[in-house]
Amino acid sequence: MSSLTKVALVQMKMDADPKKNLSKAIEKIKLAKKKGAQIICLPELFLTHYFCQEENHDNFAIAEKIPGKTTNTLCELAKKISVIIIVPLFEKKVSGLYHNSCVVIDEKGKIFGHYRKMHIPDDPQYYEKFYFTPGDLGFKSFNTKHGTIGTLICWDQWFPEAARLTALKGAEIIFYPTAIGWHLREKKEFGKSQLNAWLTIQRSHAIANGVFVVSVNRVGTEGEKNKSIEFWGNSIVFDPNGNIIAEGSNDKEEIIICNIDLSKVEKVRQHWPFLRDRRIDQYHGLLKNPSNE
């Protein structure tokens, strides 16, 4: 297997109509393949507007089974054009039990991996706890034809434990399908620092674990005028040294193509042996919540 892998980040603006979003995603996947992409990642919950801005029971009708209609369509596409696709979905496990999930479809059109978001936020206009049960599949990595990849989702992005455990599972590239943006009422005062924090935490995961980090966000403004979210794009790739090797704009739909040299993972880990110097015999406190003692 070559150490070189070409990935594509599909930065999209979502429509209210899932059919239009799926059609757009298919066209962008085809275009990314024409540009040489071997692994293509879509943004979090790409089929719809970010419905978690409100608590509305009607939105549960959006959820679908895995495998299901969308995965069947994209499995056919992956097989036809021979490409790996990371597909984030609102999953219906059974009635009353739903997950924020993603699947990895291999170049033969088979569902090769399945991940369910582990950390579920509950913030203003990010009411995900209303919809999603925390993941029950654990942290995962998948040994694909073009490298071993891990999949985490958005809020997972802020937790060093998630990145570390995914790297320990063997991941050389961690993909983060994402839906993050500014509350417009806060953007002027806090927008710059919020974006910088988001970029900083991803860079830190890449460095601390000696992996590539690939984050794929949406763009566009969604929601009611006085409570809308401006999704800030900035889809980005960090190498294991924390260098930015590809990045998108903050407001445009685009396909970001990036060449990744997986041999850098071993080289960086040899020079920055963070995994070697871990003190796993002293980390028991990580399994406890903070206390005043």
mmCIF file of C-alpha atoms in Angstrom:
data_model
loop_
_atom_site.group_PDB
_atom_site.id
_atom_site.type_symbol
_atom_site.label_atom_id
_atom_site.label_comp_id
_atom_site.label_asym_id
_atom_site.label_seq_id
_atom_site.Cartn_x
_atom_site.Cartn_y
_atom_site.Cartn_z
ATOM 1 C CA MET A 1 0.000 0.000 0.000
ATOM 2 C CA SER A 2 1.345 3.424 -0.955
ATOM 3 C CA SER A 3 1.939 5.847 1.904
ATOM 4 C CA LEU A 4 0.260 8.587 -0.142
ATOM 5 C CA THR A 5 -3.473 9.131 0.225
ATOM 6 C CA LYS A 6 -5.613 11.859 -1.320
ATOM 7 C CA VAL A 7 -8.582 13.011 0.748
ATOM 8 C CA ALA A 8 -11.448 15.345 -0.135
ATOM 9 C CA LEU A 9 -13.389 17.534 2.283
ATOM 10 C CA VAL A 10 -16.841 18.405 0.956
ATOM 11 C CA GLN A 11 -17.786 21.773 2.454
ATOM 12 C CA MET A 12 -21.488 22.243 1.713
ATOM 13 C CA LYS A 13 -24.356 24.645 2.230
ATOM 14 C CA MET A 14 -27.479 22.677 3.116
ATOM 15 C CA ASP A 15 -30.966 23.052 1.683
ATOM 16 C CA ALA A 16 -34.202 22.368 3.545
ATOM 17 C CA ASP A 17 -34.871 19.511 1.106
ATOM 18 C CA PRO A 18 -32.924 16.290 1.872
ATOM 19 C CA LYS A 19 -33.252 15.145 -1.749
ATOM 20 C CA LYS A 20 -31.465 18.263 -2.958
ATOM 21 C CA ASN A 21 -28.712 17.793 -0.382
ATOM 22 C CA LEU A 22 -28.177 14.181 -1.370
ATOM 23 C CA SER A 23 -28.105 15.101 -5.051
ATOM 24 C CA LYS A 24 -25.596 17.875 -4.376
ATOM 25 C CA ALA A 25 -23.432 15.546 -2.275
ATOM 26 C CA ILE A 26 -23.411 12.950 -5.063
ATOM 27 C CA GLU A 27 -22.260 15.527 -7.617
ATOM 28 C CA LYS A 28 -19.521 16.773 -5.290
ATOM 29 C CA ILE A 29 -18.355 13.222 -4.587
ATOM 30 C CA LYS A 30 -18.108 12.571 -8.327
ATOM 31 C CA LEU A 31 -16.161 15.791 -8.827
ATOM 32 C CA ALA A 32 -13.818 14.961 -5.939
ATOM 33 C CA LYS A 33 -13.181 11.557 -7.478
ATOM 34 C CA LYS A 34 -12.324 13.198 -10.815
ATOM 35 C CA LYS A 35 -9.756 15.269 -8.915
ATOM 36 C CA GLY A 36 -8.160 12.079 -7.646
ATOM 37 C CA ALA A 37 -9.689 11.757 -4.185
ATOM 38 C CA GLN A 38 -9.510 8.315 -2.596
ATOM 39 C CA ILE A 39 -11.336 9.117 0.670
ATOM 40 C CA ILE A 40 -14.183 11.656 0.662
ATOM 41 C CA CYS A 41 -15.835 13.044 3.800
ATOM 42 C CA LEU A 42 -19.193 14.836 4.008
ATOM 43 C CA PRO A 43 -20.204 17.234 6.825
ATOM 44 C CA GLU A 44 -22.179 16.196 9.901
ATOM 45 C CA LEU A 45 -25.924 15.581 9.295
ATOM 46 C CA PHE A 46 -25.444 16.633 5.667
ATOM 47 C CA LEU A 47 -28.928 15.610 4.510
ATOM 48 C CA THR A 48 -30.749 18.435 6.288
ATOM 49 C CA HIS A 49 -30.542 21.840 7.820
ATOM 50 C CA TYR A 50 -29.113 21.571 11.341
ATOM 51 C CA PHE A 51 -32.455 20.670 12.927
ATOM 52 C CA CYS A 52 -31.066 20.564 16.486
ATOM 53 C CA GLN A 53 -31.572 24.323 16.755
ATOM 54 C CA GLU A 54 -34.994 23.466 18.192
ATOM 55 C CA GLU A 55 -36.622 20.655 20.138
ATOM 56 C CA ASN A 56 -39.284 19.387 17.772
ATOM 57 C CA HIS A 57 -40.613 15.832 17.812
ATOM 58 C CA ASP A 58 -41.465 16.080 14.104
ATOM 59 C CA ASN A 59 -37.748 16.002 13.317
ATOM 60 C CA PHE A 60 -37.467 12.369 14.386
ATOM 61 C CA ALA A 61 -39.128 11.517 11.062
ATOM 62 C CA ILE A 62 -35.864 12.513 9.359
ATOM 63 C CA ALA A 63 -33.962 9.623 10.950
ATOM 64 C CA GLU A 64 -33.255 6.500 8.937
ATOM 65 C CA LYS A 65 -31.963 3.004 9.390
ATOM 66 C CA ILE A 66 -28.384 1.957 8.677
ATOM 67 C CA PRO A 67 -28.206 0.320 6.195
ATOM 68 C CA GLY A 68 -31.028 2.238 4.600
ATOM 69 C CA LYS A 69 -32.065 4.409 1.684
ATOM 70 C CA THR A 70 -29.182 6.878 1.816
ATOM 71 C CA THR A 71 -26.451 4.343 2.499
ATOM 72 C CA ASN A 72 -27.778 2.115 -0.292
ATOM 73 C CA THR A 73 -27.556 5.014 -2.747
ATOM 74 C CA LEU A 74 -24.039 5.975 -1.686
ATOM 75 C CA CYS A 75 -22.861 2.363 -1.593
ATOM 76 C CA GLU A 76 -23.838 2.067 -5.231
ATOM 77 C CA LEU A 77 -21.978 5.266 -6.018
ATOM 78 C CA ALA A 78 -18.849 4.227 -4.101
ATOM 79 C CA LYS A 79 -18.736 0.936 -6.002
ATOM 80 C CA LYS A 80 -19.363 2.598 -9.362
ATOM 81 C CA ILE A 81 -16.539 5.137 -9.050
ATOM 82 C CA SER A 82 -14.311 3.132 -6.638
ATOM 83 C CA VAL A 83 -13.952 5.568 -3.751
ATOM 84 C CA ILE A 84 -14.232 5.514 0.043
ATOM 85 C CA ILE A 85 -16.998 7.758 1.420
ATOM 86 C CA ILE A 86 -17.542 8.881 5.029
ATOM 87 C CA VAL A 87 -21.286 9.467 5.404
ATOM 88 C CA PRO A 88 -22.747 11.182 8.509
ATOM 89 C CA LEU A 89 -26.432 10.407 9.205
ATOM 90 C CA PHE A 90 -29.267 10.797 11.709
ATOM 91 C CA GLU A 91 -29.680 7.119 12.562
ATOM 92 C CA LYS A 92 -32.814 5.385 13.807
ATOM 93 C CA LYS A 93 -31.620 2.347 15.733
ATOM 94 C CA VAL A 94 -35.103 1.352 16.930
ATOM 95 C CA SER A 95 -38.221 3.352 17.703
ATOM 96 C CA GLY A 96 -37.347 5.873 20.388
ATOM 97 C CA LEU A 97 -33.576 5.349 20.135
ATOM 98 C CA TYR A 98 -31.602 7.534 17.761
ATOM 99 C CA HIS A 99 -27.948 8.318 17.126
ATOM 100 C CA ASN A 100 -25.816 10.942 15.428
ATOM 101 C CA SER A 101 -23.784 8.512 13.349
ATOM 102 C CA CYS A 102 -21.481 8.074 10.417
ATOM 103 C CA VAL A 103 -20.575 5.119 8.256
ATOM 104 C CA VAL A 104 -17.505 4.365 6.184
ATOM 105 C CA ILE A 105 -18.340 2.935 2.774
ATOM 106 C CA ASP A 106 -15.426 1.243 1.023
ATOM 107 C CA GLU A 107 -14.506 1.361 -2.644
ATOM 108 C CA LYS A 108 -16.378 -1.913 -3.228
ATOM 109 C CA GLY A 109 -19.640 -0.364 -2.071
ATOM 110 C CA LYS A 110 -19.774 -2.093 1.302
ATOM 111 C CA ILE A 111 -20.393 -0.502 4.710
ATOM 112 C CA PHE A 112 -16.955 -1.005 6.184
ATOM 113 C CA GLY A 113 -17.349 0.904 9.433
ATOM 114 C CA HIS A 114 -20.015 2.382 11.702
ATOM 115 C CA TYR A 115 -19.516 4.997 14.434
ATOM 116 C CA ARG A 116 -22.022 6.637 16.770
ATOM 117 C CA LYS A 117 -21.216 10.042 18.274
ATOM 118 C CA MET A 118 -20.067 9.571 21.860
ATOM 119 C CA HIS A 119 -20.297 13.103 23.278
ATOM 120 C CA ILE A 120 -23.692 14.778 22.910
ATOM 121 C CA PRO A 121 -23.927 18.552 23.517
ATOM 122 C CA ASP A 122 -26.772 20.575 24.974
ATOM 123 C CA ASP A 123 -26.169 24.258 24.326
ATOM 124 C CA PRO A 124 -28.377 27.065 23.023
ATOM 125 C CA GLN A 125 -29.470 26.000 19.519
ATOM 126 C CA TYR A 126 -27.411 22.822 19.793
ATOM 127 C CA TYR A 127 -30.077 20.738 21.530
ATOM 128 C CA GLU A 128 -28.647 17.382 20.562
ATOM 129 C CA LYS A 129 -29.490 15.602 23.818
ATOM 130 C CA PHE A 130 -33.150 15.897 22.814
ATOM 131 C CA TYR A 131 -32.475 13.801 19.707
ATOM 132 C CA PHE A 132 -29.426 11.590 20.186
ATOM 133 C CA THR A 133 -28.452 8.785 22.537
ATOM 134 C CA PRO A 134 -24.703 8.690 23.290
ATOM 135 C CA GLY A 135 -22.832 6.238 21.103
ATOM 136 C CA ASP A 136 -22.642 2.582 22.131
ATOM 137 C CA LEU A 137 -20.036 1.321 19.654
ATOM 138 C CA GLY A 138 -16.984 2.800 21.360
ATOM 139 C CA PHE A 139 -14.110 4.559 19.646
ATOM 140 C CA LYS A 140 -13.223 3.002 16.325
ATOM 141 C CA SER A 141 -10.637 2.828 13.580
ATOM 142 C CA PHE A 142 -11.002 1.193 10.192
ATOM 143 C CA ASN A 143 -8.176 -0.277 8.136
ATOM 144 C CA THR A 144 -9.039 0.853 4.616
ATOM 145 C CA LYS A 145 -7.199 0.378 1.356
ATOM 146 C CA HIS A 146 -5.830 3.907 1.680
ATOM 147 C CA GLY A 147 -4.872 4.008 5.339
ATOM 148 C CA THR A 148 -6.297 3.378 8.796
ATOM 149 C CA ILE A 149 -8.883 6.016 9.608
ATOM 150 C CA GLY A 150 -10.876 6.964 12.671
ATOM 151 C CA THR A 151 -14.210 8.768 12.686
ATOM 152 C CA LEU A 152 -15.377 11.135 15.411
ATOM 153 C CA ILE A 153 -18.160 13.707 15.114
ATOM 154 C CA CYS A 154 -18.218 17.442 15.954
ATOM 155 C CA TRP A 155 -18.596 17.745 19.776
ATOM 156 C CA ASP A 156 -16.270 14.738 20.094
ATOM 157 C CA GLN A 157 -13.710 17.147 18.674
ATOM 158 C CA TRP A 158 -13.216 18.932 21.990
ATOM 159 C CA PHE A 159 -12.274 15.843 24.009
ATOM 160 C CA PRO A 160 -8.605 14.750 24.073
ATOM 161 C CA GLU A 161 -9.648 11.337 25.400
ATOM 162 C CA ALA A 162 -11.639 10.633 22.226
ATOM 163 C CA ALA A 163 -8.757 11.508 19.914
ATOM 164 C CA ARG A 164 -6.267 9.533 22.021
ATOM 165 C CA LEU A 165 -8.394 6.385 22.168
ATOM 166 C CA THR A 166 -9.072 6.589 18.431
ATOM 167 C CA ALA A 167 -5.342 6.916 17.766
ATOM 168 C CA LEU A 168 -4.628 3.995 20.087
ATOM 169 C CA LYS A 169 -7.043 1.948 17.975
ATOM 170 C CA GLY A 170 -4.626 2.491 15.104
ATOM 171 C CA ALA A 171 -5.990 5.546 13.316
ATOM 172 C CA GLU A 172 -3.505 7.451 11.155
ATOM 173 C CA ILE A 173 -6.142 9.973 10.065
ATOM 174 C CA ILE A 174 -8.974 11.172 12.300
ATOM 175 C CA PHE A 175 -11.961 12.576 10.414
ATOM 176 C CA TYR A 176 -14.362 14.951 12.160
ATOM 177 C CA PRO A 177 -17.603 15.578 10.235
ATOM 178 C CA THR A 178 -18.781 18.823 11.803
ATOM 179 C CA ALA A 179 -21.605 21.367 12.075
ATOM 180 C CA ILE A 180 -20.306 24.362 14.005
ATOM 181 C CA GLY A 181 -20.817 28.074 13.678
ATOM 182 C CA TRP A 182 -21.473 31.406 15.296
ATOM 183 C CA HIS A 183 -24.597 32.633 17.012
ATOM 184 C CA LEU A 184 -24.936 35.867 15.076
ATOM 185 C CA ARG A 185 -25.724 37.804 18.243
ATOM 186 C CA GLU A 186 -22.352 36.711 19.668
ATOM 187 C CA LYS A 187 -20.155 36.797 16.585
ATOM 188 C CA LYS A 188 -18.853 40.359 16.913
ATOM 189 C CA GLU A 189 -17.679 39.893 20.506
ATOM 190 C CA PHE A 190 -16.695 36.237 20.641
ATOM 191 C CA GLY A 191 -16.462 35.021 17.041
ATOM 192 C CA LYS A 192 -12.710 35.300 16.549
ATOM 193 C CA SER A 193 -11.813 33.591 19.816
ATOM 194 C CA GLN A 194 -14.366 30.814 19.257
ATOM 195 C CA LEU A 195 -12.950 30.012 15.823
ATOM 196 C CA ASN A 196 -9.378 30.138 17.141
ATOM 197 C CA ALA A 197 -10.283 27.751 19.972
ATOM 198 C CA TRP A 198 -11.803 25.317 17.476
ATOM 199 C CA LEU A 199 -8.686 25.371 15.313
ATOM 200 C CA THR A 200 -6.386 25.089 18.320
ATOM 201 C CA ILE A 201 -8.024 21.983 19.775
ATOM 202 C CA GLN A 202 -7.786 20.170 16.443
ATOM 203 C CA ARG A 203 -4.134 21.107 16.050
ATOM 204 C CA SER A 204 -3.466 19.801 19.560
ATOM 205 C CA HIS A 205 -5.059 16.414 18.756
ATOM 206 C CA ALA A 206 -2.833 16.081 15.684
ATOM 207 C CA ILE A 207 0.326 16.880 17.647
ATOM 208 C CA ALA A 208 -0.438 14.926 20.826
ATOM 209 C CA ASN A 209 -1.332 11.769 18.910
ATOM 210 C CA GLY A 210 0.934 12.005 15.873
ATOM 211 C CA VAL A 211 -1.978 11.769 13.426
ATOM 212 C CA PHE A 212 -3.550 13.704 10.590
ATOM 213 C CA VAL A 213 -6.740 15.514 11.579
ATOM 214 C CA VAL A 214 -9.387 16.252 8.930
ATOM 215 C CA SER A 215 -12.390 18.390 9.906
ATOM 216 C CA VAL A 216 -15.248 18.940 7.470
ATOM 217 C CA ASN A 217 -17.762 21.697 8.245
ATOM 218 C CA ARG A 218 -20.827 23.156 6.549
ATOM 219 C CA VAL A 219 -21.342 26.781 5.495
ATOM 220 C CA GLY A 220 -24.359 29.058 5.284
ATOM 221 C CA THR A 221 -26.757 30.671 7.742
ATOM 222 C CA GLU A 222 -29.622 28.553 9.069
ATOM 223 C CA GLY A 223 -32.480 29.140 11.478
ATOM 224 C CA GLU A 224 -34.767 31.999 12.473
ATOM 225 C CA LYS A 225 -33.388 35.484 11.908
ATOM 226 C CA ASN A 226 -33.061 36.362 15.574
ATOM 227 C CA LYS A 227 -31.666 32.927 16.498
ATOM 228 C CA SER A 228 -29.766 31.852 13.415
ATOM 229 C CA ILE A 229 -26.398 30.126 13.246
ATOM 230 C CA GLU A 230 -23.766 31.114 10.686
ATOM 231 C CA PHE A 231 -21.813 27.945 10.041
ATOM 232 C CA TRP A 232 -18.219 29.033 9.692
ATOM 233 C CA GLY A 233 -16.754 26.556 7.215
ATOM 234 C CA ASN A 234 -12.956 26.585 7.627
ATOM 235 C CA SER A 235 -12.761 22.868 6.841
ATOM 236 C CA ILE A 236 -9.159 21.991 7.542
ATOM 237 C CA VAL A 237 -6.397 19.376 7.532
ATOM 238 C CA PHE A 238 -3.561 19.279 10.066
ATOM 239 C CA ASP A 239 -0.513 17.053 9.730
ATOM 240 C CA PRO A 240 1.056 15.212 12.726
ATOM 241 C CA ASN A 241 3.294 18.236 13.393
ATOM 242 C CA GLY A 242 0.266 20.490 13.691
ATOM 243 C CA ASN A 243 0.863 22.235 10.365
ATOM 244 C CA ILE A 244 -2.111 23.281 8.264
ATOM 245 C CA ILE A 245 -1.755 21.485 4.931
ATOM 246 C CA ALA A 246 -5.171 22.378 3.478
ATOM 247 C CA GLU A 247 -8.015 24.675 4.485
ATOM 248 C CA GLY A 248 -11.278 26.032 3.185
ATOM 249 C CA SER A 249 -12.936 29.426 3.277
ATOM 250 C CA ASN A 250 -15.430 30.557 5.909
ATOM 251 C CA ASP A 251 -18.368 31.138 3.592
ATOM 252 C CA LYS A 252 -18.127 29.213 0.316
ATOM 253 C CA GLU A 253 -19.073 25.750 -0.842
ATOM 254 C CA GLU A 254 -15.964 23.984 -2.034
ATOM 255 C CA ILE A 255 -14.133 20.697 -2.300
ATOM 256 C CA ILE A 256 -10.799 20.804 -0.505
ATOM 257 C CA ILE A 257 -8.382 18.236 -1.921
ATOM 258 C CA CYS A 258 -5.343 17.275 0.130
ATOM 259 C CA ASN A 259 -2.484 14.833 -0.336
ATOM 260 C CA ILE A 260 -1.551 12.999 2.870
ATOM 261 C CA ASP A 261 1.733 11.168 3.341
ATOM 262 C CA LEU A 262 0.996 8.511 5.947
ATOM 263 C CA SER A 263 4.694 7.799 6.439
ATOM 264 C CA LYS A 264 4.830 11.055 8.428
ATOM 265 C CA VAL A 265 2.888 9.380 11.252
ATOM 266 C CA GLU A 266 5.712 7.015 12.118
ATOM 267 C CA LYS A 267 8.405 9.621 11.574
ATOM 268 C CA VAL A 268 6.745 12.194 13.838
ATOM 269 C CA ARG A 269 6.013 9.641 16.549
ATOM 270 C CA GLN A 270 9.673 8.640 16.563
ATOM 271 C CA HIS A 271 10.769 12.228 17.153
ATOM 272 C CA TRP A 272 7.912 13.195 19.480
ATOM 273 C CA PRO A 273 7.356 9.914 21.395
ATOM 274 C CA PHE A 274 4.290 10.975 23.352
ATOM 275 C CA LEU A 275 2.778 7.507 23.107
ATOM 276 C CA ARG A 276 5.985 5.945 24.441
ATOM 277 C CA ASP A 277 6.108 8.233 27.480
ATOM 278 C CA ARG A 278 2.514 7.908 28.593
ATOM 279 C CA ARG A 279 2.117 6.898 32.239
ATOM 280 C CA ILE A 280 -0.864 4.595 31.910
ATOM 281 C CA ASP A 281 -0.199 3.282 35.429
ATOM 282 C CA GLN A 282 -1.024 6.752 36.803
ATOM 283 C CA TYR A 283 -4.077 7.728 34.763
ATOM 284 C CA HIS A 284 -6.767 6.070 36.885
ATOM 285 C CA GLY A 285 -8.042 9.475 37.932
ATOM 286 C CA LEU A 286 -9.280 10.088 34.400
ATOM 287 C CA LEU A 287 -12.100 7.650 35.155
ATOM 288 C CA LYS A 288 -13.438 9.921 37.914
ATOM 289 C CA ASN A 289 -15.207 13.250 37.884
ATOM 290 C CA PRO A 290 -13.560 16.256 39.571
ATOM 291 C CA SER A 291 -13.928 16.479 43.335
ATOM 292 C CA ASN A 292 -13.086 18.975 46.074
ATOM 293 C CA GLU A 293 -10.796 16.514 47.832
#
